[in-house]
């Protein structure tokens, strides 16, 4: 399960300025699709429509053939795991942060998720900014490490659909490499939507959609798009 379908989607935050002008694509269950394009093209808007932060003005968005407007918020949230651009951590251990919102997860589950996301070596640490009464300081985590903590959280939730939004974070090459292995692992049996800045970060996607001026300008596999550009 987890097939996504956008059919002739039109959307504007402000009626005078359409953002999506008839966007259609399908993601078969278990596939990974990437949406790339310049800043402001409407990439993150696509993930917001899927999550129903906003509703389409024309066309439809559906999951497994069901229009998201007919799905309850609760089951929509259960179906989708979101790895945001900027993960804000609580002033608690990394293990606590991974487990937050997943009351049924055992300590073993947390450790396994941390291992897959490659954050197992610091789950007992506290995040940066933390300072205890005895002066103990938290660990400074890189952007990629924080994203891996968010990936570990998503592994515990185990939703059929994963959205990784790195549209504006413009990760450096090192950070991209850091999260790539964890991402490959977590997207294996899941429908995955990657919102990315650059083509170089989404080499393994089954399909890449290039969004420009509210329309799909190009689509294809990584090598095909490189040939054309
Ligand atoms: P991208 O992810 O491709 O950078 P977005 O989907 O975030 O682009 O945004 C597309 C356009 O919509 C941008 O011009 C942005 O300024 C505008 N926009 C985004 N969110 C809102 C909002 N909540 N209200 C009004 N305009 C918005």
GROMACS .gro file of C-alpha atoms and ligand atoms in nm:
model
  256
    1UNK     CA    1   0.000   0.000   0.000
    2UNK     CA    2   0.096   0.367  -0.018
    3UNK     CA    3   0.045   0.444  -0.386
    4UNK     CA    4   0.023   0.819  -0.445
    5UNK     CA    5  -0.161   0.988  -0.728
    6UNK     CA    6  -0.175   1.359  -0.820
    7UNK     CA    7  -0.429   1.427  -1.095
    8UNK     CA    8  -0.431   1.765  -1.268
    9UNK     CA    9  -0.369   1.943  -0.938
   10UNK     CA   10  -0.417   2.318  -0.927
   11UNK     CA   11  -0.328   2.515  -0.619
   12UNK     CA   12  -0.269   2.874  -0.512
   13UNK     CA   13  -0.211   3.018  -0.164
   14UNK     CA   14  -0.328   3.347  -0.308
   15UNK     CA   15  -0.574   3.329  -0.600
   16UNK     CA   16  -0.385   3.593  -0.794
   17UNK     CA   17  -0.071   3.377  -0.799
   18UNK     CA   18  -0.115   3.010  -0.893
   19UNK     CA   19   0.161   2.782  -0.760
   20UNK     CA   20   0.063   2.448  -0.919
   21UNK     CA   21  -0.100   2.469  -1.262
   22UNK     CA   22  -0.208   2.117  -1.348
   23UNK     CA   23   0.040   1.874  -1.194
   24UNK     CA   24  -0.010   1.502  -1.254
   25UNK     CA   25   0.206   1.212  -1.147
   26UNK     CA   26   0.175   0.865  -0.998
   27UNK     CA   27   0.400   0.693  -0.750
   28UNK     CA   28   0.341   0.318  -0.738
   29UNK     CA   29   0.351   0.165  -0.390
   30UNK     CA   30   0.706   0.113  -0.273
   31UNK     CA   31   0.864   0.341  -0.533
   32UNK     CA   32   1.082   0.643  -0.463
   33UNK     CA   33   1.008   0.962  -0.649
   34UNK     CA   34   1.197   1.288  -0.624
   35UNK     CA   35   1.065   1.635  -0.692
   36UNK     CA   36   1.337   1.883  -0.781
   37UNK     CA   37   1.332   2.236  -0.913
   38UNK     CA   38   1.426   2.592  -0.828
   39UNK     CA   39   1.335   2.749  -0.498
   40UNK     CA   40   0.973   2.864  -0.496
   41UNK     CA   41   0.869   2.617  -0.768
   42UNK     CA   42   0.607   2.455  -0.544
   43UNK     CA   43   0.795   2.143  -0.433
   44UNK     CA   44   0.711   2.162  -0.063
   45UNK     CA   45   0.355   2.257  -0.153
   46UNK     CA   46   0.320   1.909  -0.303
   47UNK     CA   47   0.405   1.749   0.032
   48UNK     CA   48   0.167   1.985   0.212
   49UNK     CA   49  -0.119   1.884  -0.019
   50UNK     CA   50  -0.049   1.518   0.043
   51UNK     CA   51  -0.054   1.578   0.419
   52UNK     CA   52  -0.362   1.799   0.374
   53UNK     CA   53  -0.224   2.107   0.539
   54UNK     CA   54  -0.401   2.260   0.240
   55UNK     CA   55  -0.660   2.131  -0.008
   56UNK     CA   56  -0.633   2.141  -0.385
   57UNK     CA   57  -0.850   2.392  -0.570
   58UNK     CA   58  -0.894   2.164  -0.870
   59UNK     CA   59  -0.789   1.810  -0.949
   60UNK     CA   60  -0.724   1.549  -0.683
   61UNK     CA   61  -0.465   1.394  -0.456
   62UNK     CA   62  -0.517   1.033  -0.357
   63UNK     CA   63  -0.351   0.754  -0.165
   64UNK     CA   64  -0.428   0.397  -0.270
   65UNK     CA   65  -0.704   0.531  -0.492
   66UNK     CA   66  -0.875   0.720  -0.211
   67UNK     CA   67  -0.905   1.099  -0.233
   68UNK     CA   68  -0.722   1.243   0.071
   69UNK     CA   69  -1.022   1.470   0.134
   70UNK     CA   70  -1.221   1.160   0.230
   71UNK     CA   71  -0.954   1.021   0.465
   72UNK     CA   72  -0.959   1.111   0.836
   73UNK     CA   73  -0.672   1.325   0.968
   74UNK     CA   74  -0.583   1.041   1.200
   75UNK     CA   75  -0.535   0.779   0.931
   76UNK     CA   76  -0.361   1.029   0.706
   77UNK     CA   77  -0.108   1.101   0.981
   78UNK     CA   78  -0.066   0.730   1.042
   79UNK     CA   79   0.002   0.671   0.672
   80UNK     CA   80   0.264   0.941   0.628
   81UNK     CA   81   0.598   0.990   0.799
   82UNK     CA   82   0.756   1.330   0.755
   83UNK     CA   83   1.126   1.401   0.786
   84UNK     CA   84   1.137   1.780   0.796
   85UNK     CA   85   1.418   2.006   0.677
   86UNK     CA   86   1.488   2.120   1.025
   87UNK     CA   87   1.442   1.883   1.311
   88UNK     CA   88   1.397   2.054   1.643
   89UNK     CA   89   1.498   1.831   1.932
   90UNK     CA   90   1.368   1.837   2.284
   91UNK     CA   91   1.607   1.890   2.572
   92UNK     CA   92   1.607   1.519   2.642
   93UNK     CA   93   1.825   1.229   2.530
   94UNK     CA   94   1.835   1.140   2.161
   95UNK     CA   95   1.666   0.809   2.254
   96UNK     CA   96   1.381   1.006   2.412
   97UNK     CA   97   1.352   1.220   2.100
   98UNK     CA   98   1.336   0.911   1.879
   99UNK     CA   99   1.071   0.751   2.097
  100UNK     CA  100   0.860   1.065   2.141
  101UNK     CA  101   0.504   1.010   2.018
  102UNK     CA  102   0.557   0.633   1.987
  103UNK     CA  103   0.442   0.509   2.329
  104UNK     CA  104   0.424   0.143   2.227
  105UNK     CA  105   0.787   0.130   2.110
  106UNK     CA  106   1.019  -0.074   2.332
  107UNK     CA  107   1.377   0.018   2.417
  108UNK     CA  108   1.482  -0.256   2.177
  109UNK     CA  109   1.279  -0.098   1.896
  110UNK     CA  110   1.446   0.237   1.965
  111UNK     CA  111   1.791   0.079   1.951
  112UNK     CA  112   1.718  -0.102   1.627
  113UNK     CA  113   1.578   0.214   1.463
  114UNK     CA  114   1.882   0.410   1.584
  115UNK     CA  115   2.111   0.149   1.434
  116UNK     CA  116   1.942   0.162   1.093
  117UNK     CA  117   1.954   0.542   1.095
  118UNK     CA  118   2.315   0.529   1.217
  119UNK     CA  119   2.264   0.734   1.529
  120UNK     CA  120   2.308   0.446   1.775
  121UNK     CA  121   2.644   0.576   1.896
  122UNK     CA  122   2.488   0.885   2.056
  123UNK     CA  123   2.134   0.790   2.164
  124UNK     CA  124   2.217   0.845   2.529
  125UNK     CA  125   2.352   1.194   2.467
  126UNK     CA  126   2.159   1.514   2.510
  127UNK     CA  127   2.125   1.764   2.227
  128UNK     CA  128   2.310   2.093   2.192
  129UNK     CA  129   2.189   2.375   2.411
  130UNK     CA  130   2.130   2.141   2.698
  131UNK     CA  131   2.307   2.229   3.017
  132UNK     CA  132   2.241   2.049   3.341
  133UNK     CA  133   2.267   2.199   3.689
  134UNK     CA  134   2.608   2.038   3.725
  135UNK     CA  135   2.726   2.200   3.404
  136UNK     CA  136   2.702   1.895   3.178
  137UNK     CA  137   2.671   2.004   2.815
  138UNK     CA  138   2.480   1.858   2.523
  139UNK     CA  139   2.623   1.725   2.200
  140UNK     CA  140   2.643   1.948   1.895
  141UNK     CA  141   2.475   1.757   1.613
  142UNK     CA  142   2.523   1.835   1.244
  143UNK     CA  143   2.225   1.890   1.015
  144UNK     CA  144   2.268   1.540   0.879
  145UNK     CA  145   2.277   1.387   1.225
  146UNK     CA  146   1.955   1.565   1.321
  147UNK     CA  147   1.793   1.442   1.003
  148UNK     CA  148   1.903   1.090   1.090
  149UNK     CA  149   1.738   1.126   1.432
  150UNK     CA  150   1.418   1.223   1.248
  151UNK     CA  151   1.464   0.921   1.018
  152UNK     CA  152   1.497   0.696   1.325
  153UNK     CA  153   1.169   0.841   1.458
  154UNK     CA  154   1.005   0.758   1.128
  155UNK     CA  155   1.139   0.401   1.134
  156UNK     CA  156   0.959   0.349   1.466
  157UNK     CA  157   0.638   0.482   1.320
  158UNK     CA  158   0.684   0.264   1.011
  159UNK     CA  159   0.436   0.440   0.782
  160UNK     CA  160   0.372   0.319   0.425
  161UNK     CA  161   0.465   0.665   0.295
  162UNK     CA  162   0.775   0.867   0.375
  163UNK     CA  163   0.832   1.230   0.285
  164UNK     CA  164   1.183   1.368   0.309
  165UNK     CA  165   1.182   1.743   0.267
  166UNK     CA  166   1.516   1.901   0.204
  167UNK     CA  167   1.390   2.165  -0.037
  168UNK     CA  168   1.553   2.465   0.120
  169UNK     CA  169   1.810   2.314   0.350
  170UNK     CA  170   2.063   2.282   0.065
  171UNK     CA  171   2.263   2.015   0.244
  172UNK     CA  172   2.636   2.012   0.183
  173UNK     CA  173   2.784   1.713   0.006
  174UNK     CA  174   2.913   1.558   0.327
  175UNK     CA  175   2.570   1.578   0.492
  176UNK     CA  176   2.407   1.432   0.182
  177UNK     CA  177   2.636   1.132   0.202
  178UNK     CA  178   2.568   1.096   0.573
  179UNK     CA  179   2.195   1.060   0.530
  180UNK     CA  180   2.202   0.865   0.203
  181UNK     CA  181   2.262   0.521   0.355
  182UNK     CA  182   1.998   0.573   0.624
  183UNK     CA  183   1.755   0.699   0.363
  184UNK     CA  184   1.813   0.405   0.128
  185UNK     CA  185   1.742   0.172   0.417
  186UNK     CA  186   1.424   0.341   0.536
  187UNK     CA  187   1.280   0.389   0.186
  188UNK     CA  188   1.332   0.027   0.087
  189UNK     CA  189   0.979  -0.104   0.137
  190UNK     CA  190   0.804   0.228   0.142
  191UNK     CA  191   0.660   0.477  -0.099
  192UNK     CA  192   0.901   0.766  -0.071
  193UNK     CA  193   0.871   1.125  -0.182
  194UNK     CA  194   1.193   1.322  -0.173
  195UNK     CA  195   1.171   1.696  -0.209
  196UNK     CA  196   1.515   1.810  -0.311
  197UNK     CA  197   1.711   2.107  -0.429
  198UNK     CA  198   1.950   1.937  -0.663
  199UNK     CA  199   1.957   1.641  -0.898
  200UNK     CA  200   2.277   1.515  -0.739
  201UNK     CA  201   2.099   1.413  -0.417
  202UNK     CA  202   1.842   1.185  -0.575
  203UNK     CA  203   2.042   0.947  -0.792
  204UNK     CA  204   1.855   0.637  -0.671
  205UNK     CA  205   1.500   0.762  -0.727
  206UNK     CA  206   1.278   0.552  -0.956
  207UNK     CA  207   1.158   0.873  -1.115
  208UNK     CA  208   1.252   1.237  -1.090
  209UNK     CA  209   1.007   1.516  -1.159
  210UNK     CA  210   1.141   1.859  -1.243
  211UNK     CA  211   0.899   2.130  -1.142
  212UNK     CA  212   0.915   2.473  -1.306
  213UNK     CA  213   0.665   2.756  -1.297
  214UNK     CA  214   0.398   2.532  -1.149
  215UNK     CA  215   0.424   2.264  -1.415
  216UNK     CA  216   0.623   1.947  -1.467
  217UNK     CA  217   0.898   2.056  -1.706
  218UNK     CA  218   1.076   1.721  -1.728
  219UNK     CA  219   1.058   1.374  -1.583
  220UNK     CA  220   1.264   1.061  -1.602
  221UNK     CA  221   1.539   0.867  -1.434
  222UNK     CA  222   1.854   1.038  -1.315
  223UNK     CA  223   2.072   0.937  -1.611
  224UNK     CA  224   1.806   1.040  -1.864
  225UNK     CA  225   1.773   1.388  -1.714
  226UNK     CA  226   2.150   1.432  -1.705
  227UNK     CA  227   2.168   1.343  -2.076
  228UNK     CA  228   1.917   1.613  -2.162
  229UNK     CA  229   2.081   1.887  -1.959
  230LIG     P1  230   0.968   2.517  -0.302
  230LIG     O1  231   0.949   2.406  -0.204
  230LIG     O2  232   0.975   2.469  -0.443
  230LIG     O3  233   1.082   2.607  -0.270
  230LIG     P2  234   0.713   2.608  -0.198
  230LIG     O4  235   0.619   2.500  -0.237
  230LIG     O5  236   0.758   2.612  -0.057
  230LIG     O6  237   0.836   2.609  -0.299
  230LIG     O7  238   0.648   2.749  -0.229
  230LIG     C1  239   0.602   2.784  -0.359
  230LIG     C2  240   0.564   2.930  -0.359
  230LIG     O8  241   0.454   2.950  -0.272
  230LIG     C3  242   0.674   3.024  -0.311
  230LIG     O9  243   0.672   3.138  -0.393
  230LIG     C4  244   0.634   3.058  -0.171
  230LIG    O10  245   0.678   3.185  -0.138
  230LIG     C5  246   0.484   3.049  -0.175
  230LIG     N1  247   0.429   3.006  -0.046
  230LIG     C6  248   0.469   2.900   0.024
  230LIG     N2  249   0.397   2.886   0.136
  230LIG     C7  250   0.309   2.987   0.137
  230LIG     C8  251   0.204   3.027   0.225
  230LIG     N3  252   0.177   2.959   0.337
  230LIG     N4  253   0.135   3.138   0.193
  230LIG     C9  254   0.162   3.206   0.080
  230LIG     N5  255   0.258   3.173  -0.008
  230LIG    C10  256   0.330   3.065   0.019
   0.00000   0.00000   0.00000
